[in-house]
CSV table of C-alpha atoms in Angstrom, one decimal:
chain,number,residue,atom,x,y,z
A,25,UNK,CA,-54.2,-78.2,8.8
A,26,UNK,CA,-57.4,-78.4,11.3
A,27,UNK,CA,-58.2,-81.3,12.3
A,28,UNK,CA,-61.9,-81.8,14.0
A,29,UNK,CA,-61.8,-85.0,16.4
A,30,UNK,CA,-62.8,-88.5,15.1
A,31,UNK,CA,-66.3,-90.2,15.7
A,32,UNK,CA,-67.8,-93.0,15.1
A,33,UNK,CA,-69.6,-94.2,12.1
A,34,UNK,CA,-73.1,-94.5,12.2
A,35,UNK,CA,-74.9,-97.1,10.6
A,36,UNK,CA,-76.4,-95.6,7.2
A,37,UNK,CA,-75.1,-95.3,3.3
A,38,UNK,CA,-73.0,-92.1,2.6
A,39,UNK,CA,-72.9,-90.8,6.0
A,40,UNK,CA,-69.3,-89.8,5.4
A,41,UNK,CA,-68.6,-89.1,1.3
A,42,UNK,CA,-65.9,-87.8,1.5
A,43,UNK,CA,-65.0,-84.0,-0.8
A,44,UNK,CA,-61.9,-85.3,-2.0
A,45,UNK,CA,-63.8,-87.4,-4.6
A,46,UNK,CA,-64.8,-84.3,-6.9
A,47,UNK,CA,-60.9,-83.3,-7.1
A,48,UNK,CA,-60.5,-85.2,-10.0
A,49,UNK,CA,-64.1,-85.5,-11.0
A,50,UNK,CA,-63.1,-81.7,-12.1
A,51,UNK,CA,-60.2,-83.1,-13.9
A,52,UNK,CA,-62.3,-85.8,-15.6
A,53,UNK,CA,-64.7,-83.5,-16.7
A,54,UNK,CA,-61.9,-81.1,-17.7
A,55,UNK,CA,-60.2,-83.9,-19.9
A,56,UNK,CA,-63.7,-84.2,-21.8
A,57,UNK,CA,-63.5,-80.8,-22.9
A,58,UNK,CA,-60.1,-80.8,-23.8
A,59,UNK,CA,-61.0,-83.9,-26.2
A,60,UNK,CA,-64.0,-81.8,-27.3
A,61,UNK,CA,-62.2,-78.8,-28.0
A,62,UNK,CA,-59.6,-81.6,-30.2
A,63,UNK,CA,-62.4,-82.7,-32.3
A,64,UNK,CA,-62.7,-79.0,-33.8
A,65,UNK,CA,-59.2,-77.7,-33.7
A,66,UNK,CA,-57.4,-81.3,-35.3
A,67,UNK,CA,-60.8,-82.8,-36.8
A,68,UNK,CA,-60.3,-85.9,-34.2
A,69,UNK,CA,-63.1,-88.0,-33.5
A,70,UNK,CA,-66.1,-85.7,-31.8
A,71,UNK,CA,-66.9,-89.3,-30.1
A,72,UNK,CA,-64.3,-89.8,-27.8
A,73,UNK,CA,-64.8,-86.8,-25.8
A,74,UNK,CA,-68.5,-86.6,-25.5
A,75,UNK,CA,-68.2,-90.2,-24.6
A,76,UNK,CA,-65.5,-88.9,-21.4
A,77,UNK,CA,-68.8,-86.5,-20.8
A,78,UNK,CA,-71.6,-88.7,-21.0
A,79,UNK,CA,-69.4,-91.2,-18.2
A,80,UNK,CA,-67.8,-88.2,-16.1
A,81,UNK,CA,-72.0,-86.1,-15.6
A,82,UNK,CA,-73.1,-89.4,-14.5
A,83,UNK,CA,-69.9,-90.4,-12.0
A,84,UNK,CA,-70.4,-86.5,-10.7
A,85,UNK,CA,-74.3,-87.1,-10.4
A,86,UNK,CA,-73.9,-90.3,-8.3
A,87,UNK,CA,-70.7,-88.8,-6.1
A,88,UNK,CA,-73.3,-85.1,-5.8
A,89,UNK,CA,-76.0,-87.5,-5.0
A,90,UNK,CA,-73.8,-89.3,-1.7
A,91,UNK,CA,-72.4,-86.3,-0.7
A,92,UNK,CA,-76.4,-84.6,-0.3
A,93,UNK,CA,-77.5,-87.3,1.8
A,94,UNK,CA,-74.7,-87.1,3.8
A,95,UNK,CA,-75.8,-83.1,4.1
A,96,UNK,CA,-79.7,-84.0,4.6
A,97,UNK,CA,-78.6,-85.7,7.4
A,98,UNK,CA,-76.9,-83.2,9.3
A,99,UNK,CA,-76.5,-79.7,6.9
A,100,UNK,CA,-73.7,-78.7,10.2
A,101,UNK,CA,-71.3,-81.9,8.2
A,102,UNK,CA,-70.5,-78.9,5.5
A,103,UNK,CA,-69.0,-76.6,8.1
A,104,UNK,CA,-66.4,-79.3,9.4
A,105,UNK,CA,-65.5,-80.9,6.2
A,106,UNK,CA,-64.6,-76.8,4.9
A,107,UNK,CA,-62.1,-76.7,8.4
A,108,UNK,CA,-59.8,-79.1,7.0
A,109,UNK,CA,-58.4,-78.1,4.0
A,110,UNK,CA,-59.0,-81.4,1.7
A,111,UNK,CA,-62.5,-80.9,2.9
A,112,UNK,CA,-62.0,-77.5,1.3
A,113,UNK,CA,-60.5,-77.6,-2.4
A,114,UNK,CA,-63.0,-81.4,-2.3
A,115,UNK,CA,-66.1,-79.0,-1.9
A,116,UNK,CA,-65.1,-75.6,-3.9
A,117,UNK,CA,-63.9,-78.7,-7.0
A,118,UNK,CA,-67.8,-79.7,-6.8
A,119,UNK,CA,-68.9,-76.4,-7.2
A,120,UNK,CA,-66.5,-75.7,-10.2
A,121,UNK,CA,-67.9,-79.8,-11.3
A,122,UNK,CA,-71.5,-78.4,-11.8
A,123,UNK,CA,-70.1,-75.7,-14.0
A,124,UNK,CA,-68.9,-77.5,-16.6
A,125,UNK,CA,-71.7,-80.2,-16.2
A,126,UNK,CA,-73.9,-77.2,-17.3
A,127,UNK,CA,-71.5,-77.6,-20.2
A,128,UNK,CA,-71.5,-80.9,-21.2
A,129,UNK,CA,-74.6,-80.6,-21.3
A,130,UNK,CA,-75.2,-77.3,-23.0
A,131,UNK,CA,-75.7,-79.4,-26.6
A,132,UNK,CA,-78.1,-81.8,-25.8
A,133,UNK,CA,-79.6,-79.7,-23.4
A,134,UNK,CA,-79.4,-76.6,-22.9
A,135,UNK,CA,-83.0,-75.8,-21.0
A,136,UNK,CA,-81.5,-78.8,-18.4
A,137,UNK,CA,-77.7,-77.2,-18.6
A,138,UNK,CA,-79.7,-73.5,-17.6
A,139,UNK,CA,-80.9,-75.3,-14.9
A,140,UNK,CA,-77.8,-76.5,-13.6
A,141,UNK,CA,-76.0,-73.1,-13.8
A,142,UNK,CA,-78.2,-72.1,-11.9
A,143,UNK,CA,-77.8,-74.2,-9.3
A,144,UNK,CA,-74.1,-74.1,-9.7
A,145,UNK,CA,-73.8,-70.4,-8.7
A,146,UNK,CA,-76.0,-70.6,-5.7
A,147,UNK,CA,-74.6,-73.6,-4.5
A,148,UNK,CA,-70.9,-72.2,-5.0
A,149,UNK,CA,-72.3,-68.6,-3.5
A,150,UNK,CA,-73.7,-70.6,0.0
A,151,UNK,CA,-69.6,-72.4,-0.2
A,152,UNK,CA,-68.2,-69.0,-0.2
A,153,UNK,CA,-70.2,-68.3,2.8
A,154,UNK,CA,-69.9,-71.0,5.1
A,155,UNK,CA,-66.0,-71.0,4.3
A,156,UNK,CA,-65.9,-67.4,5.1
A,157,UNK,CA,-68.1,-68.3,7.8
A,158,UNK,CA,-65.4,-71.1,9.4
A,159,UNK,CA,-63.0,-68.8,8.7
A,160,UNK,CA,-63.4,-66.7,11.2
A,161,UNK,CA,-64.3,-68.7,13.1
A,162,UNK,CA,-62.0,-70.9,13.6
A,163,UNK,CA,-57.6,-70.3,14.8
A,164,UNK,CA,-55.2,-67.7,12.8
A,165,UNK,CA,-53.2,-70.4,10.9
A,166,UNK,CA,-56.7,-71.5,8.8
A,167,UNK,CA,-56.7,-68.7,7.4
A,168,UNK,CA,-53.0,-68.6,5.8
A,169,UNK,CA,-53.4,-68.0,1.8
A,170,UNK,CA,-53.0,-72.3,0.0
A,171,UNK,CA,-53.7,-72.6,-3.8
A,172,UNK,CA,-57.0,-73.8,-2.6
A,173,UNK,CA,-58.0,-70.2,-2.5
A,174,UNK,CA,-58.4,-70.2,-5.8
A,175,UNK,CA,-60.6,-72.9,-6.2
A,176,UNK,CA,-63.1,-71.5,-3.9
A,177,UNK,CA,-63.0,-68.0,-4.6
A,178,UNK,CA,-61.3,-67.1,-8.2
A,179,UNK,CA,-63.8,-70.7,-9.6
A,180,UNK,CA,-66.1,-68.5,-10.5
A,181,UNK,CA,-64.1,-68.0,-13.1
A,182,UNK,CA,-65.4,-71.8,-14.5
A,183,UNK,CA,-69.0,-69.4,-14.4
A,184,UNK,CA,-67.8,-67.5,-16.7
A,185,UNK,CA,-66.4,-69.7,-19.5
A,186,UNK,CA,-69.9,-71.6,-18.8
A,187,UNK,CA,-71.6,-68.4,-19.3
A,188,UNK,CA,-70.4,-67.8,-22.8
A,189,UNK,CA,-71.4,-70.7,-24.2
A,190,UNK,CA,-75.0,-70.5,-22.3
A,191,UNK,CA,-75.6,-67.3,-23.6
A,192,UNK,CA,-74.6,-64.9,-20.0
A,193,UNK,CA,-72.4,-63.0,-21.5
A,194,UNK,CA,-72.6,-59.7,-18.6
A,195,UNK,CA,-72.1,-62.6,-16.1
A,196,UNK,CA,-69.6,-63.3,-18.2
A,197,UNK,CA,-68.0,-60.2,-18.5
A,198,UNK,CA,-68.5,-59.5,-14.7
A,199,UNK,CA,-66.8,-62.2,-13.3
A,200,UNK,CA,-64.1,-62.4,-15.7
A,201,UNK,CA,-63.3,-59.2,-13.9
A,202,UNK,CA,-63.7,-59.4,-10.4
A,203,UNK,CA,-61.7,-62.7,-10.6
A,204,UNK,CA,-59.0,-61.7,-12.1
A,205,UNK,CA,-58.4,-59.4,-8.9
A,206,UNK,CA,-59.0,-62.0,-7.5
A,207,UNK,CA,-56.5,-64.3,-8.6
A,208,UNK,CA,-54.0,-61.4,-8.6
A,209,UNK,CA,-54.4,-61.6,-5.2
A,210,UNK,CA,-53.9,-64.7,-3.8
A,211,UNK,CA,-50.7,-65.2,-6.9
A,212,UNK,CA,-49.1,-62.5,-5.0
A,213,UNK,CA,-49.3,-63.5,-1.8
A,214,UNK,CA,-48.7,-67.0,-2.4
A,215,UNK,CA,-45.1,-65.8,-3.7
A,216,UNK,CA,-44.6,-63.8,-0.7
A,217,UNK,CA,-45.1,-67.1,0.9
A,218,UNK,CA,-43.0,-68.9,-0.5
A,219,UNK,CA,-40.1,-65.9,-0.1
A,220,UNK,CA,-40.8,-66.2,3.5
A,221,UNK,CA,-40.9,-70.6,4.4
A,222,UNK,CA,-41.0,-73.8,2.3
A,223,UNK,CA,-44.1,-76.0,1.7
A,224,UNK,CA,-44.5,-79.2,3.4
A,225,UNK,CA,-43.7,-82.1,1.0
A,226,UNK,CA,-48.2,-83.9,1.2
A,227,UNK,CA,-48.8,-80.2,0.2
A,228,UNK,CA,-47.6,-79.7,-2.5
A,229,UNK,CA,-48.9,-80.7,-5.0
A,230,UNK,CA,-51.2,-78.4,-4.1
A,231,UNK,CA,-49.2,-76.1,-6.0
A,232,UNK,CA,-50.0,-77.0,-9.5
A,233,UNK,CA,-54.0,-75.4,-9.0
A,234,UNK,CA,-51.9,-72.0,-9.8
A,235,UNK,CA,-51.8,-73.3,-13.4
A,236,UNK,CA,-55.4,-73.4,-13.2
A,237,UNK,CA,-56.7,-69.8,-13.4
A,238,UNK,CA,-54.3,-68.5,-15.9
A,239,UNK,CA,-55.7,-71.4,-18.6
A,240,UNK,CA,-59.1,-70.5,-16.9
A,241,UNK,CA,-58.6,-66.6,-18.1
A,242,UNK,CA,-56.9,-67.5,-21.5
A,243,UNK,CA,-60.2,-69.5,-22.5
A,244,UNK,CA,-62.7,-67.3,-21.3
A,245,UNK,CA,-60.3,-64.1,-23.1
A,246,UNK,CA,-60.8,-66.5,-26.0
A,247,UNK,CA,-64.6,-66.6,-25.8
A,248,UNK,CA,-64.4,-63.1,-25.6
A,249,UNK,CA,-62.3,-62.7,-28.6
A,250,UNK,CA,-59.4,-61.3,-27.1
A,251,UNK,CA,-56.7,-63.2,-29.0
A,252,UNK,CA,-53.1,-60.7,-27.3
A,253,UNK,CA,-55.0,-61.3,-24.1
A,254,UNK,CA,-56.1,-64.6,-24.3
A,255,UNK,CA,-51.7,-65.6,-26.1
A,256,UNK,CA,-50.4,-63.6,-23.0
A,257,UNK,CA,-53.0,-66.5,-20.5
A,258,UNK,CA,-51.6,-69.4,-22.4
A,259,UNK,CA,-48.1,-68.0,-22.3
A,260,UNK,CA,-47.7,-67.7,-19.2
A,261,UNK,CA,-49.8,-71.3,-18.6
A,262,UNK,CA,-47.2,-72.5,-20.5
A,263,UNK,CA,-44.4,-70.7,-18.5
A,264,UNK,CA,-46.2,-72.0,-14.9
A,265,UNK,CA,-46.2,-75.6,-16.3
A,266,UNK,CA,-42.4,-75.4,-17.7
A,267,UNK,CA,-42.0,-74.6,-13.9
A,268,UNK,CA,-44.2,-77.0,-12.4
A,269,UNK,CA,-42.7,-80.0,-14.9
A,270,UNK,CA,-38.7,-78.8,-13.9
A,271,UNK,CA,-39.6,-78.8,-10.4
A,272,UNK,CA,-41.9,-82.2,-10.4
A,273,UNK,CA,-39.8,-84.8,-8.4
A,274,UNK,CA,-40.2,-82.0,-5.7
A,275,UNK,CA,-43.7,-81.7,-5.8
A,276,UNK,CA,-44.0,-85.4,-5.6
A,277,UNK,CA,-41.8,-86.3,-2.7
A,278,UNK,CA,-44.6,-87.2,-0.8
A,279,UNK,CA,-46.1,-90.2,-2.2
A,280,UNK,CA,-48.8,-90.6,-3.6
A,281,UNK,CA,-51.7,-89.1,-1.6
A,282,UNK,CA,-55.6,-87.6,-2.6
A,283,UNK,CA,-54.8,-84.1,-3.0
A,284,UNK,CA,-52.9,-85.5,-6.3
A,285,UNK,CA,-55.8,-85.2,-7.8
A,286,UNK,CA,-54.7,-81.4,-8.1
A,287,UNK,CA,-52.5,-82.3,-11.3
A,288,UNK,CA,-55.7,-83.2,-12.8
A,289,UNK,CA,-57.7,-80.2,-14.3
A,290,UNK,CA,-55.7,-77.7,-14.5
A,291,UNK,CA,-52.9,-79.7,-16.9
A,292,UNK,CA,-56.7,-80.6,-19.0
A,293,UNK,CA,-57.4,-76.4,-18.9
A,294,UNK,CA,-54.2,-75.9,-20.6
A,295,UNK,CA,-54.9,-77.8,-23.2
A,296,UNK,CA,-57.8,-76.6,-23.5
A,297,UNK,CA,-56.1,-73.3,-23.8
A,298,UNK,CA,-53.7,-74.2,-26.2
A,299,UNK,CA,-56.3,-75.4,-28.1
A,300,UNK,CA,-58.6,-73.6,-28.6
A,301,UNK,CA,-55.9,-71.1,-29.5
A,302,UNK,CA,-54.6,-72.6,-32.9
A,303,UNK,CA,-51.6,-72.0,-34.7
A,304,UNK,CA,-48.1,-72.0,-32.9
A,305,UNK,CA,-50.6,-74.0,-29.5
A,306,UNK,CA,-51.6,-76.3,-31.6
A,307,UNK,CA,-48.4,-78.4,-31.1
A,308,UNK,CA,-47.9,-77.5,-27.4
A,309,UNK,CA,-51.9,-78.6,-26.8
A,310,UNK,CA,-51.9,-81.7,-28.3
A,311,UNK,CA,-49.4,-82.6,-26.0
A,312,UNK,CA,-50.6,-81.6,-23.4
A,313,UNK,CA,-54.0,-83.4,-24.3
A,314,UNK,CA,-51.4,-86.1,-24.3
A,315,UNK,CA,-50.4,-85.9,-21.2
A,316,UNK,CA,-54.0,-85.8,-20.2
A,317,UNK,CA,-54.6,-88.1,-21.1
A,318,UNK,CA,-52.5,-90.8,-19.5
A,319,UNK,CA,-52.4,-89.0,-15.8
A,320,UNK,CA,-56.1,-88.1,-15.2
A,321,UNK,CA,-57.3,-91.1,-15.6
A,322,UNK,CA,-54.8,-92.7,-14.0
A,323,UNK,CA,-55.1,-90.5,-10.7
A,324,UNK,CA,-58.7,-90.8,-11.0
A,325,UNK,CA,-59.0,-94.1,-10.8
A,326,UNK,CA,-56.5,-94.4,-7.5
A,327,UNK,CA,-58.5,-91.8,-5.7
A,328,UNK,CA,-62.1,-92.9,-6.3
A,329,UNK,CA,-60.4,-96.7,-5.7
A,330,UNK,CA,-59.9,-95.7,-2.8
A,331,UNK,CA,-63.1,-94.3,-1.7
A,332,UNK,CA,-64.7,-97.3,-3.0
A,333,UNK,CA,-62.7,-99.1,-0.8
A,334,UNK,CA,-63.5,-96.8,2.5
A,335,UNK,CA,-60.2,-95.4,2.1
A,336,UNK,CA,-60.3,-91.9,0.9
A,337,UNK,CA,-62.9,-91.0,3.7
A,338,UNK,CA,-60.0,-92.0,6.3
A,339,UNK,CA,-57.1,-90.6,4.5
A,340,UNK,CA,-58.1,-87.5,4.1
A,341,UNK,CA,-59.8,-87.3,7.2
A,342,UNK,CA,-63.7,-86.7,6.4
A,343,UNK,CA,-66.8,-85.5,7.9
A,344,UNK,CA,-68.9,-87.6,9.7
A,345,UNK,CA,-72.6,-86.6,9.1
């Protein structure tokens, strides 16, 4: 993992806002949407999911404003953040959080939700362009395939998920097909790398990201009423989740770090998929939601506390504006 040299932090608010705040925000959005689905499938109180989504939307707005101030002070700081793994993971999670914010807003403010969605697409496209530029200009090891590639490139599947309720069906279809091909390529490259080399302990939590595409493709397939395909992805998600649970001590051997944010969204998205399908997946979905309801807020609280104390930027080597 490449690191840019540390530099003094000049006076001014939000000059070193760490992108690493966004993976847990993404996970909290996923948790709120899972509770929204549970209120439909299990007839649980809808107020729980809506309260979570309302609170997270406010948190997201504040965090996005803090990062926007940093970018306005020195736009080149974005490329510096994307030159390191925590910055790439956080920057991608910011893009995906914008999509989920539009889903959260849709039942209440559909016009604003559509505007947020379009802004998210534009920002995500810019993010990918800058990421590719950083890859091309950086050292070869920076171009090594990691699970974060799912967030950066396959992450457009979250746009497809948001596009369905926002009535951009054709866009959702295109994104579904393109991102599925990308996901297969990244899964394949990752399996080949895992066969040849071991994963350093501090980076192992990122392997949980491999669960996200399976859950998200299943959710989008269910939205298109492709039930057999959605069931297949539900089974794939179950297989990946079981493997992660079996290896959980190995995954967490390095102890807590901001990379644990990678555990949050995949579990919440899997709960959403299983609850959406119902039937034989209802009980696993409820169990996954219970697990996410315990795990996601705990990890989010620890990461956000690091941010509030001014430690998160140092730990993740965030760039300075």
